JSON list of C-alpha atoms in Angstrom, two decimals:
[
{"chain": "A", "resi": 182, "resn": "MET", "atom": "CA", "xyz": [63.69, -22.10, -80.54]},
{"chain": "A", "resi": 183, "resn": "ASP", "atom": "CA", "xyz": [63.99, -25.81, -80.16]},
{"chain": "A", "resi": 184, "resn": "VAL", "atom": "CA", "xyz": [61.82, -27.30, -77.37]},
{"chain": "A", "resi": 185, "resn": "ASP", "atom": "CA", "xyz": [62.89, -30.31, -75.41]},
{"chain": "A", "resi": 186, "resn": "PRO", "atom": "CA", "xyz": [60.37, -33.01, -76.39]},
{"chain": "A", "resi": 187, "resn": "ASP", "atom": "CA", "xyz": [60.36, -34.53, -72.82]},
{"chain": "A", "resi": 188, "resn": "LEU", "atom": "CA", "xyz": [59.59, -31.10, -71.32]},
{"chain": "A", "resi": 189, "resn": "ALA", "atom": "CA", "xyz": [56.87, -30.52, -73.91]},
{"chain": "A", "resi": 190, "resn": "SER", "atom": "CA", "xyz": [55.23, -33.83, -73.08]},
{"chain": "A", "resi": 191, "resn": "SER", "atom": "CA", "xyz": [55.26, -33.05, -69.36]},
{"chain": "A", "resi": 192, "resn": "LEU", "atom": "CA", "xyz": [53.61, -29.66, -69.95]},
{"chain": "A", "resi": 193, "resn": "SER", "atom": "CA", "xyz": [50.94, -30.96, -72.28]},
{"chain": "A", "resi": 194, "resn": "PRO", "atom": "CA", "xyz": [47.51, -31.67, -70.82]},
{"chain": "A", "resi": 195, "resn": "PRO", "atom": "CA", "xyz": [46.58, -35.31, -70.16]},
{"chain": "A", "resi": 196, "resn": "ASP", "atom": "CA", "xyz": [44.94, -37.22, -72.89]},
{"chain": "A", "resi": 197, "resn": "ALA", "atom": "CA", "xyz": [41.19, -37.17, -72.79]},
{"chain": "A", "resi": 198, "resn": "ALA", "atom": "CA", "xyz": [39.68, -40.39, -71.59]},
{"chain": "A", "resi": 199, "resn": "PRO", "atom": "CA", "xyz": [37.84, -42.38, -74.22]},
{"chain": "A", "resi": 200, "resn": "CYS", "atom": "CA", "xyz": [34.07, -42.12, -74.15]},
{"chain": "A", "resi": 201, "resn": "ASP", "atom": "CA", "xyz": [33.62, -45.76, -73.22]},
{"chain": "A", "resi": 202, "resn": "ALA", "atom": "CA", "xyz": [36.14, -45.66, -70.34]},
{"chain": "A", "resi": 203, "resn": "ASP", "atom": "CA", "xyz": [35.03, -46.80, -66.90]},
{"chain": "A", "resi": 204, "resn": "PRO", "atom": "CA", "xyz": [34.37, -43.62, -64.84]},
{"chain": "A", "resi": 205, "resn": "GLY", "atom": "CA", "xyz": [35.49, -45.43, -61.65]},
{"chain": "A", "resi": 206, "resn": "ALA", "atom": "CA", "xyz": [38.84, -46.58, -63.04]},
{"chain": "A", "resi": 207, "resn": "ILE", "atom": "CA", "xyz": [41.99, -44.84, -61.86]},
{"chain": "A", "resi": 208, "resn": "SER", "atom": "CA", "xyz": [44.42, -43.47, -64.44]},
{"chain": "A", "resi": 209, "resn": "ARG", "atom": "CA", "xyz": [48.13, -44.19, -64.47]},
{"chain": "A", "resi": 210, "resn": "ARG", "atom": "CA", "xyz": [48.80, -40.59, -63.49]},
{"chain": "A", "resi": 211, "resn": "GLY", "atom": "CA", "xyz": [46.35, -40.80, -60.60]},
{"chain": "A", "resi": 212, "resn": "LEU", "atom": "CA", "xyz": [47.96, -44.01, -59.38]},
{"chain": "A", "resi": 213, "resn": "LEU", "atom": "CA", "xyz": [51.40, -42.41, -59.37]},
{"chain": "A", "resi": 214, "resn": "ILE", "atom": "CA", "xyz": [50.10, -39.35, -57.50]},
{"chain": "A", "resi": 215, "resn": "ALA", "atom": "CA", "xyz": [48.39, -41.52, -54.87]},
{"chain": "A", "resi": 216, "resn": "GLY", "atom": "CA", "xyz": [51.51, -43.61, -54.40]},
{"chain": "A", "resi": 217, "resn": "ALA", "atom": "CA", "xyz": [53.71, -40.55, -54.00]},
{"chain": "A", "resi": 218, "resn": "GLY", "atom": "CA", "xyz": [51.31, -39.10, -51.43]},
{"chain": "A", "resi": 219, "resn": "ALA", "atom": "CA", "xyz": [51.31, -42.30, -49.36]},
{"chain": "A", "resi": 220, "resn": "SER", "atom": "CA", "xyz": [55.10, -42.49, -49.44]},
{"chain": "A", "resi": 221, "resn": "ALA", "atom": "CA", "xyz": [55.40, -38.89, -48.28]},
{"chain": "A", "resi": 222, "resn": "ALA", "atom": "CA", "xyz": [52.97, -39.52, -45.42]},
{"chain": "A", "resi": 223, "resn": "VAL", "atom": "CA", "xyz": [54.92, -42.56, -44.22]},
{"chain": "A", "resi": 224, "resn": "ALA", "atom": "CA", "xyz": [58.21, -40.65, -44.45]},
{"chain": "A", "resi": 225, "resn": "ALA", "atom": "CA", "xyz": [56.67, -37.85, -42.37]},
{"chain": "A", "resi": 226, "resn": "GLY", "atom": "CA", "xyz": [55.74, -40.34, -39.64]},
{"chain": "A", "resi": 227, "resn": "ALA", "atom": "CA", "xyz": [52.00, -40.47, -40.25]},
{"chain": "A", "resi": 228, "resn": "PRO", "atom": "CA", "xyz": [50.42, -43.82, -39.31]},
{"chain": "A", "resi": 229, "resn": "LEU", "atom": "CA", "xyz": [49.67, -46.06, -42.25]},
{"chain": "A", "resi": 230, "resn": "GLU", "atom": "CA", "xyz": [46.04, -46.28, -41.19]},
{"chain": "A", "resi": 231, "resn": "ALA", "atom": "CA", "xyz": [45.70, -42.53, -41.78]},
{"chain": "A", "resi": 232, "resn": "THR", "atom": "CA", "xyz": [46.68, -42.90, -45.44]},
{"chain": "A", "resi": 233, "resn": "ALA", "atom": "CA", "xyz": [44.62, -45.96, -46.28]},
{"chain": "A", "resi": 234, "resn": "GLN", "atom": "CA", "xyz": [41.61, -46.59, -44.13]},
{"chain": "A", "resi": 235, "resn": "THR", "atom": "CA", "xyz": [39.67, -49.75, -44.85]},
{"chain": "A", "resi": 236, "resn": "PRO", "atom": "CA", "xyz": [36.10, -49.89, -43.62]},
{"chain": "A", "resi": 237, "resn": "SER", "atom": "CA", "xyz": [35.47, -52.54, -40.99]},
{"chain": "A", "resi": 238, "resn": "ARG", "atom": "CA", "xyz": [33.10, -55.33, -41.76]},
{"chain": "A", "resi": 239, "resn": "PRO", "atom": "CA", "xyz": [29.59, -54.66, -40.55]},
{"chain": "A", "resi": 240, "resn": "GLY", "atom": "CA", "xyz": [28.66, -56.66, -37.48]},
{"chain": "A", "resi": 241, "resn": "ALA", "atom": "CA", "xyz": [32.27, -57.53, -36.51]},
{"chain": "A", "resi": 242, "resn": "ARG", "atom": "CA", "xyz": [32.56, -58.36, -32.81]},
{"chain": "A", "resi": 243, "resn": "PRO", "atom": "CA", "xyz": [35.38, -57.19, -30.55]},
{"chain": "A", "resi": 244, "resn": "GLN", "atom": "CA", "xyz": [38.03, -59.84, -29.97]},
{"chain": "A", "resi": 245, "resn": "GLU", "atom": "CA", "xyz": [37.40, -59.98, -26.24]},
{"chain": "A", "resi": 246, "resn": "ASN", "atom": "CA", "xyz": [33.82, -61.08, -26.85]},
{"chain": "A", "resi": 247, "resn": "LEU", "atom": "CA", "xyz": [35.07, -64.16, -28.69]},
{"chain": "A", "resi": 248, "resn": "VAL", "atom": "CA", "xyz": [36.70, -65.68, -25.57]},
{"chain": "A", "resi": 249, "resn": "ALA", "atom": "CA", "xyz": [34.66, -68.57, -24.17]},
{"chain": "A", "resi": 250, "resn": "THR", "atom": "CA", "xyz": [34.23, -68.35, -20.41]},
{"chain": "A", "resi": 251, "resn": "THR", "atom": "CA", "xyz": [32.53, -70.54, -17.83]},
{"chain": "A", "resi": 252, "resn": "ARG", "atom": "CA", "xyz": [31.34, -69.84, -14.31]},
{"chain": "A", "resi": 253, "resn": "VAL", "atom": "CA", "xyz": [32.89, -72.31, -11.92]},
{"chain": "A", "resi": 254, "resn": "THR", "atom": "CA", "xyz": [32.51, -72.75, -8.17]},
{"chain": "A", "resi": 255, "resn": "LEU", "atom": "CA", "xyz": [35.32, -74.34, -6.17]},
{"chain": "A", "resi": 256, "resn": "ASP", "atom": "CA", "xyz": [35.93, -75.02, -2.50]},
{"chain": "A", "resi": 257, "resn": "VAL", "atom": "CA", "xyz": [39.50, -73.86, -1.90]},
{"chain": "A", "resi": 258, "resn": "ASN", "atom": "CA", "xyz": [40.96, -74.40, 1.57]},
{"chain": "A", "resi": 259, "resn": "GLY", "atom": "CA", "xyz": [37.47, -74.49, 3.05]},
{"chain": "A", "resi": 260, "resn": "GLN", "atom": "CA", "xyz": [36.20, -71.34, 1.33]},
{"chain": "A", "resi": 261, "resn": "SER", "atom": "CA", "xyz": [33.80, -71.27, -1.61]},
{"chain": "A", "resi": 262, "resn": "HIS", "atom": "CA", "xyz": [34.83, -69.24, -4.65]},
{"chain": "A", "resi": 263, "resn": "THR", "atom": "CA", "xyz": [32.72, -68.57, -7.76]},
{"chain": "A", "resi": 264, "resn": "LEU", "atom": "CA", "xyz": [34.55, -67.14, -10.75]},
{"chain": "A", "resi": 265, "resn": "ASP", "atom": "CA", "xyz": [34.04, -66.57, -14.47]},
{"chain": "A", "resi": 266, "resn": "VAL", "atom": "CA", "xyz": [37.18, -67.94, -16.09]},
{"chain": "A", "resi": 267, "resn": "ASP", "atom": "CA", "xyz": [38.51, -68.43, -19.59]},
{"chain": "A", "resi": 268, "resn": "ASN", "atom": "CA", "xyz": [37.91, -72.07, -20.52]},
{"chain": "A", "resi": 269, "resn": "ARG", "atom": "CA", "xyz": [41.66, -72.40, -21.21]},
{"chain": "A", "resi": 270, "resn": "THR", "atom": "CA", "xyz": [42.65, -71.42, -17.64]},
{"chain": "A", "resi": 271, "resn": "SER", "atom": "CA", "xyz": [44.57, -74.10, -15.79]},
{"chain": "A", "resi": 272, "resn": "LEU", "atom": "CA", "xyz": [43.86, -74.86, -12.17]},
{"chain": "A", "resi": 273, "resn": "LEU", "atom": "CA", "xyz": [47.33, -73.51, -11.36]},
{"chain": "A", "resi": 274, "resn": "ASP", "atom": "CA", "xyz": [46.65, -70.15, -13.03]},
{"chain": "A", "resi": 275, "resn": "LEU", "atom": "CA", "xyz": [43.26, -69.88, -11.36]},
{"chain": "A", "resi": 276, "resn": "LEU", "atom": "CA", "xyz": [44.87, -70.30, -7.94]},
{"chain": "A", "resi": 277, "resn": "ARG", "atom": "CA", "xyz": [47.73, -67.91, -8.60]},
{"chain": "A", "resi": 278, "resn": "GLU", "atom": "CA", "xyz": [46.20, -65.26, -10.86]},
{"chain": "A", "resi": 279, "resn": "HIS", "atom": "CA", "xyz": [42.55, -65.23, -9.81]},
{"chain": "A", "resi": 280, "resn": "LEU", "atom": "CA", "xyz": [42.70, -66.15, -6.11]},
{"chain": "A", "resi": 281, "resn": "GLN", "atom": "CA", "xyz": [46.23, -64.85, -5.39]},
{"chain": "A", "resi": 282, "resn": "LEU", "atom": "CA", "xyz": [47.17, -68.11, -3.68]},
{"chain": "A", "resi": 283, "resn": "THR", "atom": "CA", "xyz": [50.77, -67.91, -4.82]},
{"chain": "A", "resi": 284, "resn": "GLY", "atom": "CA", "xyz": [52.12, -70.60, -2.50]},
{"chain": "A", "resi": 285, "resn": "THR", "atom": "CA", "xyz": [51.50, -73.11, -5.29]},
{"chain": "A", "resi": 286, "resn": "LYS", "atom": "CA", "xyz": [54.44, -72.59, -7.62]},
{"chain": "A", "resi": 287, "resn": "LYS", "atom": "CA", "xyz": [54.70, -72.66, -11.40]},
{"chain": "A", "resi": 288, "resn": "GLY", "atom": "CA", "xyz": [57.85, -74.54, -12.29]},
{"chain": "A", "resi": 289, "resn": "CYS", "atom": "CA", "xyz": [57.93, -76.30, -15.66]},
{"chain": "A", "resi": 290, "resn": "ASP", "atom": "CA", "xyz": [54.21, -75.81, -16.48]},
{"chain": "A", "resi": 291, "resn": "HIS", "atom": "CA", "xyz": [54.37, -79.24, -18.18]},
{"chain": "A", "resi": 292, "resn": "GLY", "atom": "CA", "xyz": [53.71, -81.59, -15.25]},
{"chain": "A", "resi": 293, "resn": "GLN", "atom": "CA", "xyz": [57.34, -82.67, -14.96]},
{"chain": "A", "resi": 294, "resn": "CYS", "atom": "CA", "xyz": [58.60, -81.02, -11.75]},
{"chain": "A", "resi": 295, "resn": "GLY", "atom": "CA", "xyz": [55.77, -81.29, -9.22]},
{"chain": "A", "resi": 296, "resn": "ALA", "atom": "CA", "xyz": [56.15, -77.73, -7.91]},
{"chain": "A", "resi": 297, "resn": "CYS", "atom": "CA", "xyz": [52.42, -77.10, -8.48]},
{"chain": "A", "resi": 298, "resn": "THR", "atom": "CA", "xyz": [51.20, -80.19, -6.57]},
{"chain": "A", "resi": 299, "resn": "ILE", "atom": "CA", "xyz": [47.92, -79.62, -4.71]},
{"chain": "A", "resi": 300, "resn": "HIS", "atom": "CA", "xyz": [45.18, -81.85, -3.30]},
{"chain": "A", "resi": 301, "resn": "LEU", "atom": "CA", "xyz": [42.10, -82.21, -5.51]},
{"chain": "A", "resi": 302, "resn": "ASP", "atom": "CA", "xyz": [39.21, -84.06, -3.88]},
{"chain": "A", "resi": 303, "resn": "GLY", "atom": "CA", "xyz": [41.67, -85.84, -1.59]},
{"chain": "A", "resi": 304, "resn": "ARG", "atom": "CA", "xyz": [44.23, -86.81, -4.23]},
{"chain": "A", "resi": 305, "resn": "ARG", "atom": "CA", "xyz": [47.39, -85.06, -5.32]},
{"chain": "A", "resi": 306, "resn": "VAL", "atom": "CA", "xyz": [47.50, -83.60, -8.83]},
{"chain": "A", "resi": 307, "resn": "ASN", "atom": "CA", "xyz": [49.73, -81.33, -10.86]},
{"chain": "A", "resi": 308, "resn": "ALA", "atom": "CA", "xyz": [47.62, -78.19, -11.06]},
{"chain": "A", "resi": 309, "resn": "CYS", "atom": "CA", "xyz": [49.28, -77.10, -14.31]},
{"chain": "A", "resi": 310, "resn": "LEU", "atom": "CA", "xyz": [47.92, -80.12, -16.20]},
{"chain": "A", "resi": 311, "resn": "THR", "atom": "CA", "xyz": [44.21, -79.73, -15.57]},
{"chain": "A", "resi": 312, "resn": "LEU", "atom": "CA", "xyz": [41.69, -77.04, -16.54]},
{"chain": "A", "resi": 313, "resn": "ALA", "atom": "CA", "xyz": [39.74, -75.21, -13.87]},
{"chain": "A", "resi": 314, "resn": "VAL", "atom": "CA", "xyz": [36.42, -75.64, -15.70]},
{"chain": "A", "resi": 315, "resn": "MET", "atom": "CA", "xyz": [36.74, -79.42, -15.41]},
{"chain": "A", "resi": 316, "resn": "HIS", "atom": "CA", "xyz": [36.35, -79.33, -11.62]},
{"chain": "A", "resi": 317, "resn": "GLN", "atom": "CA", "xyz": [33.03, -77.67, -10.85]},
{"chain": "A", "resi": 318, "resn": "GLY", "atom": "CA", "xyz": [32.27, -78.17, -7.16]},
{"chain": "A", "resi": 319, "resn": "ALA", "atom": "CA", "xyz": [35.64, -79.75, -6.38]},
{"chain": "A", "resi": 320, "resn": "LYS", "atom": "CA", "xyz": [37.47, -79.36, -3.08]},
{"chain": "A", "resi": 321, "resn": "LEU", "atom": "CA", "xyz": [41.04, -78.10, -3.30]},
{"chain": "A", "resi": 322, "resn": "VAL", "atom": "CA", "xyz": [43.72, -77.88, -0.64]},
{"chain": "A", "resi": 323, "resn": "THR", "atom": "CA", "xyz": [46.85, -75.85, -1.31]},
{"chain": "A", "resi": 324, "resn": "ILE", "atom": "CA", "xyz": [49.90, -75.27, 0.85]},
{"chain": "A", "resi": 325, "resn": "GLU", "atom": "CA", "xyz": [48.07, -72.31, 2.40]},
{"chain": "A", "resi": 326, "resn": "GLY", "atom": "CA", "xyz": [45.32, -74.67, 3.56]},
{"chain": "A", "resi": 327, "resn": "LEU", "atom": "CA", "xyz": [47.58, -77.24, 5.21]},
{"chain": "A", "resi": 328, "resn": "GLY", "atom": "CA", "xyz": [48.78, -74.99, 7.99]},
{"chain": "A", "resi": 329, "resn": "THR", "atom": "CA", "xyz": [49.70, -71.48, 9.04]},
{"chain": "A", "resi": 330, "resn": "PRO", "atom": "CA", "xyz": [52.96, -70.02, 10.38]},
{"chain": "A", "resi": 331, "resn": "GLU", "atom": "CA", "xyz": [51.37, -70.01, 13.83]},
{"chain": "A", "resi": 332, "resn": "ARG", "atom": "CA", "xyz": [50.00, -73.56, 13.52]},
{"chain": "A", "resi": 333, "resn": "LEU", "atom": "CA", "xyz": [52.07, -75.67, 11.15]},
{"chain": "A", "resi": 334, "resn": "HIS", "atom": "CA", "xyz": [50.95, -78.95, 9.70]},
{"chain": "A", "resi": 335, "resn": "PRO", "atom": "CA", "xyz": [53.08, -81.82, 11.13]},
{"chain": "A", "resi": 336, "resn": "MET", "atom": "CA", "xyz": [54.72, -82.28, 7.73]},
{"chain": "A", "resi": 337, "resn": "GLN", "atom": "CA", "xyz": [55.57, -78.59, 7.52]},
{"chain": "A", "resi": 338, "resn": "ALA", "atom": "CA", "xyz": [57.10, -78.68, 10.97]},
{"chain": "A", "resi": 339, "resn": "ALA", "atom": "CA", "xyz": [59.11, -81.79, 10.08]},
{"chain": "A", "resi": 340, "resn": "PHE", "atom": "CA", "xyz": [60.47, -80.09, 6.95]},
{"chain": "A", "resi": 341, "resn": "VAL", "atom": "CA", "xyz": [61.66, -77.23, 9.14]},
{"chain": "A", "resi": 342, "resn": "ARG", "atom": "CA", "xyz": [63.29, -79.54, 11.68]},
{"chain": "A", "resi": 343, "resn": "HIS", "atom": "CA", "xyz": [65.06, -81.63, 9.04]},
{"chain": "A", "resi": 344, "resn": "ASP", "atom": "CA", "xyz": [65.98, -78.72, 6.78]},
{"chain": "A", "resi": 345, "resn": "GLY", "atom": "CA", "xyz": [64.01, -80.27, 3.93]},
{"chain": "A", "resi": 346, "resn": "TYR", "atom": "CA", "xyz": [64.48, -77.28, 1.66]},
{"chain": "A", "resi": 347, "resn": "GLN", "atom": "CA", "xyz": [67.12, -74.84, 0.48]},
{"chain": "A", "resi": 348, "resn": "CYS", "atom": "CA", "xyz": [65.81, -72.26, -1.97]},
{"chain": "A", "resi": 349, "resn": "GLY", "atom": "CA", "xyz": [62.27, -73.24, -0.99]},
{"chain": "A", "resi": 350, "resn": "TYR", "atom": "CA", "xyz": [60.70, -72.91, -4.44]},
{"chain": "A", "resi": 351, "resn": "CYS", "atom": "CA", "xyz": [59.69, -76.57, -4.75]},
{"chain": "A", "resi": 352, "resn": "THR", "atom": "CA", "xyz": [58.84, -76.91, -1.04]},
{"chain": "A", "resi": 353, "resn": "PRO", "atom": "CA", "xyz": [55.05, -76.25, -1.24]},
{"chain": "A", "resi": 354, "resn": "GLY", "atom": "CA", "xyz": [54.67, -78.98, -3.85]},
{"chain": "A", "resi": 355, "resn": "GLN", "atom": "CA", "xyz": [56.99, -81.29, -1.93]},
{"chain": "A", "resi": 356, "resn": "ILE", "atom": "CA", "xyz": [54.97, -80.90, 1.26]},
{"chain": "A", "resi": 357, "resn": "CYS", "atom": "CA", "xyz": [51.59, -81.34, -0.45]},
{"chain": "A", "resi": 358, "resn": "SER", "atom": "CA", "xyz": [52.92, -84.43, -2.19]},
{"chain": "A", "resi": 359, "resn": "ALA", "atom": "CA", "xyz": [54.48, -85.81, 1.01]},
{"chain": "A", "resi": 360, "resn": "VAL", "atom": "CA", "xyz": [51.17, -85.53, 2.87]},
{"chain": "A", "resi": 361, "resn": "ALA", "atom": "CA", "xyz": [49.37, -87.29, 0.01]},
{"chain": "A", "resi": 362, "resn": "VAL", "atom": "CA", "xyz": [52.00, -90.06, -0.14]},
{"chain": "A", "resi": 363, "resn": "LEU", "atom": "CA", "xyz": [51.33, -91.08, 3.45]},
{"chain": "A", "resi": 364, "resn": "ASP", "atom": "CA", "xyz": [47.59, -91.10, 2.72]},
{"chain": "A", "resi": 365, "resn": "GLU", "atom": "CA", "xyz": [48.17, -93.29, -0.36]},
{"chain": "A", "resi": 366, "resn": "ILE", "atom": "CA", "xyz": [50.15, -95.84, 1.65]},
{"chain": "A", "resi": 367, "resn": "LYS", "atom": "CA", "xyz": [47.53, -95.81, 4.38]},
{"chain": "A", "resi": 368, "resn": "ALA", "atom": "CA", "xyz": [44.84, -96.47, 1.78]},
{"chain": "A", "resi": 369, "resn": "GLY", "atom": "CA", "xyz": [46.80, -99.45, 0.44]},
{"chain": "A", "resi": 370, "resn": "LEU", "atom": "CA", "xyz": [47.58, -98.01, -3.00]},
{"chain": "A", "resi": 371, "resn": "PRO", "atom": "CA", "xyz": [50.64, -99.76, -4.50]},
{"chain": "A", "resi": 372, "resn": "SER", "atom": "CA", "xyz": [53.60, -98.07, -6.14]},
{"chain": "A", "resi": 373, "resn": "HIS", "atom": "CA", "xyz": [56.18, -99.20, -8.69]},
{"chain": "A", "resi": 374, "resn": "VAL", "atom": "CA", "xyz": [58.36, -100.72, -5.96]},
{"chain": "A", "resi": 375, "resn": "THR", "atom": "CA", "xyz": [55.57, -102.49, -4.08]},
{"chain": "A", "resi": 376, "resn": "PRO", "atom": "CA", "xyz": [56.63, -106.19, -4.18]},
{"chain": "A", "resi": 377, "resn": "ASP", "atom": "CA", "xyz": [53.15, -107.70, -3.83]},
{"chain": "A", "resi": 378, "resn": "LEU", "atom": "CA", "xyz": [50.25, -105.90, -5.47]},
{"chain": "A", "resi": 379, "resn": "GLN", "atom": "CA", "xyz": [47.78, -108.07, -3.56]},
{"chain": "A", "resi": 380, "resn": "ALA", "atom": "CA", "xyz": [49.19, -107.07, -0.16]},
{"chain": "A", "resi": 381, "resn": "ARG", "atom": "CA", "xyz": [49.19, -103.71, 1.55]},
{"chain": "A", "resi": 382, "resn": "PRO", "atom": "CA", "xyz": [52.33, -101.70, 0.73]},
{"chain": "A", "resi": 383, "resn": "LEU", "atom": "CA", "xyz": [54.96, -101.47, 3.44]},
{"chain": "A", "resi": 384, "resn": "LEU", "atom": "CA", "xyz": [55.72, -98.11, 4.97]},
{"chain": "A", "resi": 385, "resn": "SER", "atom": "CA", "xyz": [59.38, -98.11, 3.99]},
{"chain": "A", "resi": 386, "resn": "ILE", "atom": "CA", "xyz": [62.03, -95.64, 2.88]},
{"chain": "A", "resi": 387, "resn": "ASP", "atom": "CA", "xyz": [61.98, -97.21, -0.60]},
{"chain": "A", "resi": 388, "resn": "GLU", "atom": "CA", "xyz": [58.24, -96.59, -0.87]},
{"chain": "A", "resi": 389, "resn": "LEU", "atom": "CA", "xyz": [58.63, -92.98, 0.21]},
{"chain": "A", "resi": 390, "resn": "ARG", "atom": "CA", "xyz": [61.43, -92.35, -2.28]},
{"chain": "A", "resi": 391, "resn": "GLU", "atom": "CA", "xyz": [59.57, -93.92, -5.19]},
{"chain": "A", "resi": 392, "resn": "ARG", "atom": "CA", "xyz": [56.34, -92.09, -4.51]},
{"chain": "A", "resi": 393, "resn": "MET", "atom": "CA", "xyz": [58.14, -88.74, -4.23]},
{"chain": "A", "resi": 394, "resn": "SER", "atom": "CA", "xyz": [60.08, -89.24, -7.48]},
{"chain": "A", "resi": 395, "resn": "GLY", "atom": "CA", "xyz": [57.74, -86.92, -9.38]},
{"chain": "A", "resi": 396, "resn": "ASN", "atom": "CA", "xyz": [58.74, -83.94, -7.24]},
{"chain": "A", "resi": 397, "resn": "LEU", "atom": "CA", "xyz": [62.07, -82.48, -8.30]},
{"chain": "A", "resi": 398, "resn": "CYS", "atom": "CA", "xyz": [64.37, -80.48, -6.03]},
{"chain": "A", "resi": 399, "resn": "ARG", "atom": "CA", "xyz": [67.07, -78.65, -7.96]},
{"chain": "A", "resi": 400, "resn": "CYS", "atom": "CA", "xyz": [68.91, -77.96, -4.70]},
{"chain": "A", "resi": 401, "resn": "GLY", "atom": "CA", "xyz": [69.17, -81.68, -3.89]},
{"chain": "A", "resi": 402, "resn": "ALA", "atom": "CA", "xyz": [67.45, -81.79, -0.49]},
{"chain": "A", "resi": 403, "resn": "TYR", "atom": "CA", "xyz": [66.01, -85.25, -1.16]},
{"chain": "A", "resi": 404, "resn": "SER", "atom": "CA", "xyz": [67.57, -87.02, 1.83]},
{"chain": "A", "resi": 405, "resn": "ASN", "atom": "CA", "xyz": [66.30, -84.39, 4.24]},
{"chain": "A", "resi": 406, "resn": "ILE", "atom": "CA", "xyz": [62.83, -84.55, 2.68]},
{"chain": "A", "resi": 407, "resn": "ILE", "atom": "CA", "xyz": [62.75, -88.32, 3.22]},
{"chain": "A", "resi": 408, "resn": "ASP", "atom": "CA", "xyz": [63.88, -87.83, 6.83]},
{"chain": "A", "resi": 409, "resn": "ALA", "atom": "CA", "xyz": [61.01, -85.40, 7.41]},
{"chain": "A", "resi": 410, "resn": "MET", "atom": "CA", "xyz": [58.49, -87.78, 5.87]},
{"chain": "A", "resi": 411, "resn": "ALA", "atom": "CA", "xyz": [59.88, -90.73, 7.81]},
{"chain": "A", "resi": 412, "resn": "GLU", "atom": "CA", "xyz": [59.48, -88.83, 11.07]},
{"chain": "A", "resi": 413, "resn": "VAL", "atom": "CA", "xyz": [55.84, -88.03, 10.38]},
{"chain": "A", "resi": 414, "resn": "ALA", "atom": "CA", "xyz": [55.17, -91.59, 9.19]},
{"chain": "A", "resi": 415, "resn": "GLY", "atom": "CA", "xyz": [56.93, -93.13, 12.20]},
{"chain": "A", "resi": 416, "resn": "VAL", "atom": "CA", "xyz": [59.51, -94.96, 10.08]},
{"chain": "A", "resi": 417, "resn": "ALA", "atom": "CA", "xyz": [62.91, -95.56, 11.64]},
{"chain": "A", "resi": 418, "resn": "VAL", "atom": "CA", "xyz": [65.70, -93.69, 9.89]},
{"chain": "A", "resi": 419, "resn": "PRO", "atom": "CA", "xyz": [69.48, -94.27, 10.28]},
{"chain": "A", "resi": 420, "resn": "GLY", "atom": "CA", "xyz": [69.92, -91.07, 12.24]},
{"chain": "A", "resi": 421, "resn": "THR", "atom": "CA", "xyz": [68.63, -87.56, 12.54]},
{"chain": "A", "resi": 422, "resn": "GLY", "atom": "CA", "xyz": [70.27, -85.33, 10.01]},
{"chain": "A", "resi": 423, "resn": "GLU", "atom": "CA", "xyz": [72.32, -88.15, 8.46]},
{"chain": "A", "resi": 424, "resn": "ARG", "atom": "CA", "xyz": [72.69, -87.68, 4.71]},
{"chain": "A", "resi": 425, "resn": "ARG", "atom": "CA", "xyz": [71.99, -90.62, 2.44]},
{"chain": "A", "resi": 426, "resn": "PRO", "atom": "CA", "xyz": [71.89, -90.92, -1.37]},
{"chain": "A", "resi": 427, "resn": "ALA", "atom": "CA", "xyz": [68.41, -90.14, -2.64]}
]
């Protein structure tokens, strides 16, 4: 009876390995068997790690241990806080995520909208642009520290009277910035529209508008915001509630 040569070759035993062959080398047949087994395991839904486990390097550290942290102490709204924070944590994220002071808003996170404006050692800053670990021992004032619903800061009360907000998202930054603007003018710090850098800046509507230009209001409440600031500053305005181009 004639025998199919392909069938005969498949039934024949494997060739003996030569005497000088490497005992650790894998044969072609063994490679095919291993590949078929891995494919079957993947098709059956077994995790790939179960079919090919690679030993971890000795002495490897967990990823979380590679994060550099620093202990920082800050005075926030009159209360001292000591925290261990990731060195990459912004002052904004520390306030919102670590201290749950969510009045300070995250808008653009690039220092372009002013929604995260707070007071840092008496000066206004965009909290999203500075790292918390850079301000050991600093004194911060957020919107929560300016006033309370029962006892509003004069600027907060003026914003309410003049309807200086609509959606309210930018309002905490607007108010913190507005308070700082009046302090800047009082201290004699010039702005871009100050006509004489050697003289004290005038407390004018133009000065208020220029100094508030870094705080954006998508709702367009700029005129009302200026009215509120003018009232607190004691600057005469054309009329209560009158709308003017920003």
